[in-house]
Each structure stands twice: as structure tokens, then as C-alpha cells.
Amino acid sequence: MLIRLNEQLGGLSMSTQDIVTVSVAVLVPVVTAAAGVVSLRAQDRRVRRSRAGRRRLAFEDATRQVAFATEWWKAKQLTAGTPEALENPTAVANGWLDEASARVSAAEQAETDEESHVSVGRLLLFYRFHRRSAKAIRIGFYAALGFMTSVITVVMNDAESRKDVGFNVWILASSGILALFLRFWAVSADSPDQR
């Protein structure tokens, strides 16, 4: 029984070159996906930092507005001769205070609205794009992924294609880099700044 199993496995032996080629064929998409996840995390970090900066600016603006309203109100009290003369300045000061409060509330609401996370749908762009150019670039991204998948399938199933390791590595690495480039380009083409 062991001899028969060994004979069957003997026909399946792979050379070192085949092992390297198959390993590269498996590792290139994994590294490409890992690079995509790392870039998404970096993008999320940049977005969080810019949100924090906008929130800090909103608080600073609101603080200055409250300080100005307070000083302006005090000046109006000193110059007003009658309590009736303070009715209009009171309404104006209250409006400024409400505006400052609304600015702070809007900044806090934007912070808690939608916390993004890395998901397969986000990594593979399975969400709605608004611009045609971004949609076209996304099609190129899917074509690059499809090409990479077909090269991996051929390398895994065809012993003849495993002989040229350098070319296979070059094709897989190039298509992985192209897929990452197209993914970033599609996202930037559909960003709100571009609309």
C-alpha cells in the first residue's frame, strides 16, 4: 500500500523551480491585497486627522465667536441708555451664540457619522461610484485583477509555464502594481474634491 502511494506521489513531484513559481503565484496577490489594506488604513488615518483638524478649527472659531459676542454684548450694555434699547442687541448676541453652538454640534456630528473600516467590498471597490471616469477606471482595475487571476491559474495548472520563473514573477508583479494603481486612481477620481 505504501509503495503504491509512493509511486502515485512520485509522479506528482515538483522541482524547486516549480515550487518557487507556485509560491510566487500565490504570494503576489497576497502581497497586493496586503498593500491595498495598508493603503486603506493610511487613507483612513489621513481622513481622521483631517476631520480632527476641521473639528479643532470649528471649536476655535466657535470660541472666538462666543468671546466676540460676550465683549460686544458688554459694550452694548455700557452704551445703551434704556432696557428697551438692549432688546435688538440681545437677539443678535443670542443668534451669534446659537450659530457658534450649531458649528460645534455639526463638527461633532461629522466626527461620529460614519467610521470607515477595511472590508472586502471597500478593498475591491464594490460600492457605488458617481463619476463616469471613476467607473471606467474601476473596470480597468477589475481587468487587471482578472488578468492576474488567469496568470495564477495558468501557472498553477501548467507545468510548462512554470519553467520561466522570471517572466511569471514580472507579469504577476506588474499586474499587481497596475491593479493597485488603478484602484487608487478610481478612488481619487470619485472623491468629493474631484466632483
Short mmCIF file of C-alpha atoms in Angstrom, two decimals:
data_model
loop_
_atom_site.label_atom_id
_atom_site.label_comp_id
_atom_site.label_asym_id
_atom_site.label_seq_id
_atom_site.Cartn_x
_atom_site.Cartn_y
_atom_site.Cartn_z
CA MET A 1 0.00 0.00 0.00
CA LEU A 2 2.77 2.45 0.92
CA ILE A 3 4.66 1.53 -2.23
CA ARG A 4 1.62 2.26 -4.40
CA LEU A 5 1.06 5.61 -2.65
CA ASN A 6 4.72 6.49 -3.08
CA GLU A 7 4.53 5.62 -6.80
CA GLN A 8 1.45 7.83 -7.18
CA LEU A 9 3.13 10.68 -5.37
CA GLY A 10 6.33 10.15 -7.37
CA GLY A 11 4.52 11.34 -10.47
CA LEU A 12 3.49 14.49 -8.64
CA SER A 13 6.94 15.59 -7.54
CA MET A 14 7.82 19.21 -8.22
CA SER A 15 11.19 20.72 -8.86
CA THR A 16 12.50 23.65 -6.86
CA GLN A 17 11.75 25.93 -9.79
CA ASP A 18 8.12 24.77 -9.79
CA ILE A 19 7.82 25.38 -6.06
CA VAL A 20 9.26 28.89 -6.42
CA THR A 21 6.93 29.69 -9.30
CA VAL A 22 3.85 28.44 -7.47
CA SER A 23 4.91 30.26 -4.31
CA VAL A 24 5.33 33.49 -6.23
CA ALA A 25 2.00 32.95 -7.96
CA VAL A 26 0.34 32.67 -4.57
CA LEU A 27 2.32 35.39 -2.80
CA VAL A 28 1.94 38.19 -5.36
CA PRO A 29 -1.86 38.51 -4.93
CA VAL A 30 -1.50 38.20 -1.16
CA VAL A 31 1.12 40.97 -1.11
CA THR A 32 -1.04 43.07 -3.45
CA ALA A 33 -4.05 42.66 -1.17
CA ALA A 34 -1.92 43.45 1.88
CA ALA A 35 -0.62 46.59 0.17
CA GLY A 36 -4.22 47.56 -0.59
CA VAL A 37 -5.24 47.08 3.05
CA VAL A 38 -2.24 49.06 4.30
CA SER A 39 -3.04 51.88 1.89
CA LEU A 40 -6.69 51.90 3.00
CA ARG A 41 -5.57 52.14 6.62
CA ALA A 42 -3.24 55.03 5.74
CA GLN A 43 -6.06 56.74 3.85
CA ASP A 44 -8.40 56.30 6.82
CA ARG A 45 -5.76 57.74 9.14
CA ARG A 46 -5.33 60.77 6.88
CA VAL A 47 -9.10 61.30 6.77
CA ARG A 48 -9.36 61.03 10.57
CA ARG A 49 -6.55 63.55 11.02
CA SER A 50 -8.18 66.00 8.63
CA ARG A 51 -11.53 65.54 10.42
CA ALA A 52 -9.82 66.19 13.75
CA GLY A 53 -8.23 69.32 12.29
CA ARG A 54 -11.58 70.56 10.97
CA ARG A 55 -13.19 69.83 14.34
CA ARG A 56 -10.44 71.73 16.17
CA LEU A 57 -10.87 74.69 13.82
CA ALA A 58 -14.64 74.65 14.36
CA PHE A 59 -14.12 74.74 18.15
CA GLU A 60 -11.62 77.58 17.84
CA ASP A 61 -14.00 79.55 15.59
CA ALA A 62 -16.88 78.97 17.98
CA THR A 63 -14.75 80.06 20.95
CA ARG A 64 -13.74 83.27 19.16
CA GLN A 65 -17.35 83.91 18.18
CA VAL A 66 -18.56 83.46 21.78
CA ALA A 67 -15.78 85.73 23.05
CA PHE A 68 -16.69 88.38 20.49
CA ALA A 69 -20.41 88.09 21.31
CA THR A 70 -19.63 88.48 25.01
CA GLU A 71 -17.46 91.57 24.50
CA TRP A 72 -19.92 93.06 22.04
CA TRP A 73 -22.80 92.48 24.49
CA LYS A 74 -20.85 94.14 27.30
CA ALA A 75 -20.14 97.16 25.08
CA LYS A 76 -23.82 97.42 24.13
CA GLN A 77 -24.81 97.33 27.79
CA LEU A 78 -22.47 100.21 28.55
CA THR A 79 -23.77 102.34 25.69
CA ALA A 80 -27.48 101.53 25.96
CA GLY A 81 -29.50 104.12 27.81
CA THR A 82 -32.67 102.08 28.35
CA PRO A 83 -33.51 98.38 28.73
CA GLU A 84 -35.63 98.60 25.56
CA ALA A 85 -32.52 99.58 23.60
CA LEU A 86 -30.95 96.22 24.58
CA GLU A 87 -33.69 94.05 23.01
CA ASN A 88 -32.25 94.06 19.47
CA PRO A 89 -28.61 93.56 20.61
CA THR A 90 -29.79 90.68 22.83
CA ALA A 91 -31.38 88.95 19.85
CA VAL A 92 -28.22 89.50 17.78
CA ALA A 93 -25.95 88.13 20.54
CA ASN A 94 -28.22 85.10 21.04
CA GLY A 95 -28.12 84.46 17.29
CA TRP A 96 -24.31 84.52 17.33
CA LEU A 97 -24.23 82.14 20.30
CA ASP A 98 -26.68 79.78 18.59
CA GLU A 99 -24.55 79.90 15.45
CA ALA A 100 -21.41 79.00 17.45
CA SER A 101 -23.27 76.16 19.15
CA ALA A 102 -24.50 74.85 15.78
CA ARG A 103 -20.95 74.96 14.39
CA VAL A 104 -19.66 72.84 17.28
CA SER A 105 -22.58 70.41 17.01
CA ALA A 106 -22.00 69.99 13.26
CA ALA A 107 -18.31 69.28 13.84
CA GLU A 108 -19.11 66.66 16.48
CA GLN A 109 -21.80 65.09 14.27
CA ALA A 110 -19.36 64.80 11.34
CA GLU A 111 -16.90 63.03 13.66
CA THR A 112 -19.40 60.33 14.64
CA ASP A 113 -21.29 60.00 11.34
CA GLU A 114 -19.51 57.23 9.55
CA GLU A 115 -16.40 55.47 10.75
CA SER A 116 -14.89 53.63 7.81
CA HIS A 117 -13.28 50.24 8.07
CA VAL A 118 -11.39 47.99 5.70
CA SER A 119 -13.74 45.48 4.14
CA VAL A 120 -13.60 43.26 1.07
CA GLY A 121 -16.25 45.41 -0.59
CA ARG A 122 -14.25 48.55 0.02
CA LEU A 123 -10.95 46.93 -0.98
CA LEU A 124 -12.41 45.60 -4.26
CA LEU A 125 -14.45 48.78 -4.95
CA PHE A 126 -17.84 47.08 -4.61
CA TYR A 127 -19.61 50.34 -3.85
CA ARG A 128 -21.36 52.91 -5.96
CA PHE A 129 -19.23 55.39 -7.89
CA HIS A 130 -20.68 58.70 -9.01
CA ARG A 131 -18.37 59.78 -11.82
CA ARG A 132 -18.12 58.01 -15.17
CA SER A 133 -14.36 58.32 -15.28
CA ALA A 134 -14.08 56.54 -11.91
CA LYS A 135 -16.39 53.78 -13.17
CA ALA A 136 -14.22 53.31 -16.27
CA ILE A 137 -11.05 53.17 -14.17
CA ARG A 138 -12.74 50.60 -11.91
CA ILE A 139 -13.35 48.41 -14.97
CA GLY A 140 -9.61 48.59 -15.70
CA PHE A 141 -8.95 47.59 -12.09
CA TYR A 142 -11.17 44.53 -12.48
CA ALA A 143 -9.45 43.68 -15.79
CA ALA A 144 -6.05 43.79 -14.08
CA LEU A 145 -7.34 41.55 -11.28
CA GLY A 146 -8.81 39.15 -13.85
CA PHE A 147 -5.54 39.04 -15.76
CA MET A 148 -3.63 38.35 -12.55
CA THR A 149 -6.06 35.57 -11.67
CA SER A 150 -5.73 33.99 -15.11
CA VAL A 151 -1.91 34.07 -14.90
CA ILE A 152 -2.06 32.44 -11.46
CA THR A 153 -4.42 29.75 -12.78
CA VAL A 154 -2.13 29.00 -15.72
CA VAL A 155 0.97 28.86 -13.52
CA MET A 156 -0.72 26.56 -11.03
CA ASN A 157 -2.10 24.17 -13.66
CA ASP A 158 0.53 24.15 -16.40
CA ALA A 159 3.98 22.71 -15.70
CA GLU A 160 5.35 24.21 -18.93
CA SER A 161 4.55 27.76 -17.82
CA ARG A 162 6.42 27.23 -14.54
CA LYS A 163 9.75 26.93 -16.35
CA ASP A 164 10.06 30.66 -16.95
CA VAL A 165 10.00 31.88 -13.33
CA GLY A 166 11.38 35.35 -14.01
CA PHE A 167 8.76 36.18 -16.61
CA ASN A 168 5.94 34.90 -14.41
CA VAL A 169 7.17 36.94 -11.47
CA TRP A 170 7.44 40.02 -13.68
CA ILE A 171 3.94 39.55 -15.14
CA LEU A 172 2.35 38.97 -11.73
CA ALA A 173 4.18 41.84 -10.05
CA SER A 174 3.37 44.21 -12.93
CA SER A 175 -0.30 43.28 -12.94
CA GLY A 176 -0.44 43.62 -9.14
CA ILE A 177 1.13 47.09 -9.27
CA LEU A 178 -1.19 48.06 -12.12
CA ALA A 179 -4.23 46.85 -10.13
CA LEU A 180 -3.16 48.90 -7.09
CA PHE A 181 -2.53 51.97 -9.23
CA LEU A 182 -5.94 51.66 -10.92
CA ARG A 183 -7.66 51.16 -7.56
CA PHE A 184 -6.13 54.33 -6.11
CA TRP A 185 -6.86 56.24 -9.30
CA ALA A 186 -10.52 55.18 -9.30
CA VAL A 187 -10.95 56.22 -5.66
CA SER A 188 -9.29 59.59 -6.22
CA ALA A 189 -11.28 60.19 -9.43
CA ASP A 190 -14.52 59.68 -7.47
CA SER A 191 -13.51 61.67 -4.38
CA PRO A 192 -15.70 64.64 -3.41
CA ASP A 193 -12.84 67.04 -4.20
CA GLN A 194 -12.94 65.89 -7.83
CA ARG A 195 -16.73 66.19 -8.22
#
